[in-house]
Amino acid sequence: MHAKRNDSKRHQELLKQKKELEDNRPHGVEEMRRWKHSMGKILQELELFN
């Protein structure tokens, strides 16, 4: 059951990335657009774990 452990590791990684994004929310329009895109991708992948 290697996949399971890998999933857990990936899940932790995503949560860490999400927290980093939350803590470093940008103010510029372009940066905000990229930030939203990154956050969207993370949230989308986190959905797979629920």
mmCIF file of N, CA and C in Angstrom:
data_model
loop_
_atom_site.group_PDB
_atom_site.id
_atom_site.type_symbol
_atom_site.label_atom_id
_atom_site.label_comp_id
_atom_site.label_asym_id
_atom_site.label_seq_id
_atom_site.Cartn_x
_atom_site.Cartn_y
_atom_site.Cartn_z
ATOM 1 N N MET A 1 0.825 -1.203 0.000
ATOM 2 C CA MET A 1 0.000 0.000 0.000
ATOM 3 C C MET A 1 0.867 1.265 0.000
ATOM 4 N N HIS A 2 1.760 1.316 -0.942
ATOM 5 C CA HIS A 2 2.644 2.477 -1.053
ATOM 6 C C HIS A 2 1.892 3.746 -1.420
ATOM 7 N N ALA A 3 0.904 3.585 -2.281
ATOM 8 C CA ALA A 3 0.150 4.734 -2.779
ATOM 9 C C ALA A 3 -0.473 5.526 -1.636
ATOM 10 N N LYS A 4 -0.991 4.814 -0.648
ATOM 11 C CA LYS A 4 -1.651 5.473 0.472
ATOM 12 C C LYS A 4 -0.695 6.424 1.193
ATOM 13 N N ARG A 5 0.502 5.928 1.496
ATOM 14 C CA ARG A 5 1.477 6.762 2.198
ATOM 15 C C ARG A 5 1.873 7.964 1.344
ATOM 16 N N ASN A 6 2.014 7.734 0.065
ATOM 17 C CA ASN A 6 2.320 8.821 -0.852
ATOM 18 C C ASN A 6 1.211 9.860 -0.864
ATOM 19 N N ASP A 7 -0.031 9.388 -0.861
ATOM 20 C CA ASP A 7 -1.181 10.286 -0.842
ATOM 21 C C ASP A 7 -1.140 11.173 0.383
ATOM 22 N N SER A 8 -0.857 10.549 1.515
ATOM 23 C CA SER A 8 -0.804 11.283 2.772
ATOM 24 C C SER A 8 0.274 12.354 2.713
ATOM 25 N N LYS A 9 1.411 11.995 2.150
ATOM 26 C CA LYS A 9 2.513 12.934 2.012
ATOM 27 C C LYS A 9 2.106 14.090 1.101
ATOM 28 N N ARG A 10 1.459 13.758 0.013
ATOM 29 C CA ARG A 10 0.998 14.771 -0.942
ATOM 30 C C ARG A 10 -0.034 15.686 -0.276
ATOM 31 N N HIS A 11 -0.908 15.089 0.503
ATOM 32 C CA HIS A 11 -1.944 15.843 1.210
ATOM 33 C C HIS A 11 -1.298 16.861 2.154
ATOM 34 N N GLN A 12 -0.304 16.418 2.914
ATOM 35 C CA GLN A 12 0.415 17.318 3.828
ATOM 36 C C GLN A 12 1.091 18.449 3.057
ATOM 37 N N GLU A 13 1.685 18.092 1.925
ATOM 38 C CA GLU A 13 2.369 19.063 1.074
ATOM 39 C C GLU A 13 1.376 20.132 0.591
ATOM 40 N N LEU A 14 0.205 19.686 0.163
ATOM 41 C CA LEU A 14 -0.819 20.617 -0.322
ATOM 42 C C LEU A 14 -1.293 21.544 0.797
ATOM 43 N N LEU A 15 -1.491 20.978 1.975
ATOM 44 C CA LEU A 15 -1.937 21.796 3.110
ATOM 45 C C LEU A 15 -0.879 22.847 3.462
ATOM 46 N N LYS A 16 0.376 22.449 3.361
ATOM 47 C CA LYS A 16 1.481 23.374 3.646
ATOM 48 C C LYS A 16 1.508 24.503 2.606
ATOM 49 N N GLN A 17 1.360 24.135 1.339
ATOM 50 C CA GLN A 17 1.344 25.136 0.265
ATOM 51 C C GLN A 17 0.170 26.091 0.443
ATOM 52 N N LYS A 18 -0.985 25.526 0.812
ATOM 53 C CA LYS A 18 -2.188 26.336 1.013
ATOM 54 C C LYS A 18 -1.956 27.346 2.131
ATOM 55 N N LYS A 19 -1.364 26.882 3.227
ATOM 56 C CA LYS A 19 -1.086 27.783 4.354
ATOM 57 C C LYS A 19 -0.107 28.880 3.944
ATOM 58 N N GLU A 20 0.931 28.517 3.198
ATOM 59 C CA GLU A 20 1.899 29.511 2.731
ATOM 60 C C GLU A 20 1.217 30.560 1.871
ATOM 61 N N LEU A 21 0.325 30.119 0.990
ATOM 62 C CA LEU A 21 -0.396 31.072 0.150
ATOM 63 C C LEU A 21 -1.279 31.976 1.001
ATOM 64 N N GLU A 22 -1.975 31.378 1.965
ATOM 65 C CA GLU A 22 -2.849 32.169 2.842
ATOM 66 C C GLU A 22 -2.058 33.213 3.610
ATOM 67 N N ASP A 23 -0.843 32.838 4.021
ATOM 68 C CA ASP A 23 -0.008 33.761 4.798
ATOM 69 C C ASP A 23 0.664 34.826 3.937
ATOM 70 N N ASN A 24 0.728 34.596 2.639
ATOM 71 C CA ASN A 24 1.421 35.533 1.742
ATOM 72 C C ASN A 24 0.513 36.036 0.625
ATOM 73 N N ARG A 25 -0.655 36.466 1.006
ATOM 74 C CA ARG A 25 -1.614 36.973 0.036
ATOM 75 C C ARG A 25 -1.102 38.272 -0.581
ATOM 76 N N PRO A 26 -1.009 38.317 -1.907
ATOM 77 C CA PRO A 26 -0.460 39.517 -2.564
ATOM 78 C C PRO A 26 -1.480 40.647 -2.647
ATOM 79 N N HIS A 27 -0.988 41.821 -3.067
ATOM 80 C CA HIS A 27 -1.875 42.980 -3.186
ATOM 81 C C HIS A 27 -2.061 43.449 -4.621
ATOM 82 N N GLY A 28 -1.050 43.200 -5.458
ATOM 83 C CA GLY A 28 -1.140 43.621 -6.853
ATOM 84 C C GLY A 28 -2.141 42.789 -7.644
ATOM 85 N N VAL A 29 -2.699 43.377 -8.686
ATOM 86 C CA VAL A 29 -3.706 42.693 -9.502
ATOM 87 C C VAL A 29 -3.133 41.453 -10.183
ATOM 88 N N GLU A 30 -1.991 41.588 -10.832
ATOM 89 C CA GLU A 30 -1.365 40.449 -11.523
ATOM 90 C C GLU A 30 -0.994 39.347 -10.544
ATOM 91 N N GLU A 31 -0.380 39.740 -9.446
ATOM 92 C CA GLU A 31 0.012 38.760 -8.434
ATOM 93 C C GLU A 31 -1.214 38.059 -7.869
ATOM 94 N N MET A 32 -2.265 38.816 -7.667
ATOM 95 C CA MET A 32 -3.498 38.261 -7.116
ATOM 96 C C MET A 32 -4.086 37.230 -8.076
ATOM 97 N N ARG A 33 -4.000 37.528 -9.362
ATOM 98 C CA ARG A 33 -4.512 36.598 -10.373
ATOM 99 C C ARG A 33 -3.757 35.282 -10.306
ATOM 100 N N ARG A 34 -2.422 35.379 -10.228
ATOM 101 C CA ARG A 34 -1.600 34.174 -10.139
ATOM 102 C C ARG A 34 -1.865 33.439 -8.828
ATOM 103 N N TRP A 35 -2.018 34.212 -7.742
ATOM 104 C CA TRP A 35 -2.286 33.651 -6.428
ATOM 105 C C TRP A 35 -3.591 32.846 -6.451
ATOM 106 N N LYS A 36 -4.627 33.442 -7.043
ATOM 107 C CA LYS A 36 -5.934 32.766 -7.130
ATOM 108 C C LYS A 36 -5.831 31.484 -7.940
ATOM 109 N N HIS A 37 -5.059 31.545 -9.012
ATOM 110 C CA HIS A 37 -4.878 30.370 -9.864
ATOM 111 C C HIS A 37 -4.199 29.253 -9.066
ATOM 112 N N SER A 38 -3.119 29.598 -8.367
ATOM 113 C CA SER A 38 -2.392 28.614 -7.559
ATOM 114 C C SER A 38 -3.286 28.049 -6.467
ATOM 115 N N MET A 39 -3.996 28.923 -5.769
ATOM 116 C CA MET A 39 -4.873 28.488 -4.685
ATOM 117 C C MET A 39 -5.970 27.589 -5.244
ATOM 118 N N GLY A 40 -6.505 27.939 -6.386
ATOM 119 C CA GLY A 40 -7.553 27.142 -7.024
ATOM 120 C C GLY A 40 -7.069 25.734 -7.321
ATOM 121 N N LYS A 41 -5.854 25.640 -7.844
ATOM 122 C CA LYS A 41 -5.290 24.325 -8.167
ATOM 123 C C LYS A 41 -5.093 23.487 -6.909
ATOM 124 N N ILE A 42 -4.602 24.113 -5.849
ATOM 125 C CA ILE A 42 -4.383 23.409 -4.582
ATOM 126 C C ILE A 42 -5.712 22.931 -4.011
ATOM 127 N N LEU A 43 -6.696 23.821 -3.983
ATOM 128 C CA LEU A 43 -8.008 23.462 -3.439
ATOM 129 C C LEU A 43 -8.653 22.343 -4.249
ATOM 130 N N GLN A 44 -8.491 22.412 -5.565
ATOM 131 C CA GLN A 44 -9.046 21.393 -6.449
ATOM 132 C C GLN A 44 -8.431 20.030 -6.136
ATOM 133 N N GLU A 45 -7.121 20.010 -5.968
ATOM 134 C CA GLU A 45 -6.455 18.740 -5.668
ATOM 135 C C GLU A 45 -6.810 18.254 -4.259
ATOM 136 N N LEU A 46 -6.962 19.179 -3.309
ATOM 137 C CA LEU A 46 -7.345 18.791 -1.952
ATOM 138 C C LEU A 46 -8.716 18.147 -1.938
ATOM 139 N N GLU A 47 -9.592 18.582 -2.824
ATOM 140 C CA GLU A 47 -10.935 17.986 -2.937
ATOM 141 C C GLU A 47 -10.853 16.476 -3.144
ATOM 142 N N LEU A 48 -9.856 16.030 -3.871
ATOM 143 C CA LEU A 48 -9.697 14.602 -4.171
ATOM 144 C C LEU A 48 -9.453 13.777 -2.909
ATOM 145 N N PHE A 49 -9.001 14.430 -1.845
ATOM 146 C CA PHE A 49 -8.701 13.716 -0.609
ATOM 147 C C PHE A 49 -9.916 13.614 0.297
ATOM 148 N N ASN A 50 -10.945 14.388 -0.028
ATOM 149 C CA ASN A 50 -12.151 14.384 0.834
ATOM 150 C C ASN A 50 -13.141 13.316 0.433
#
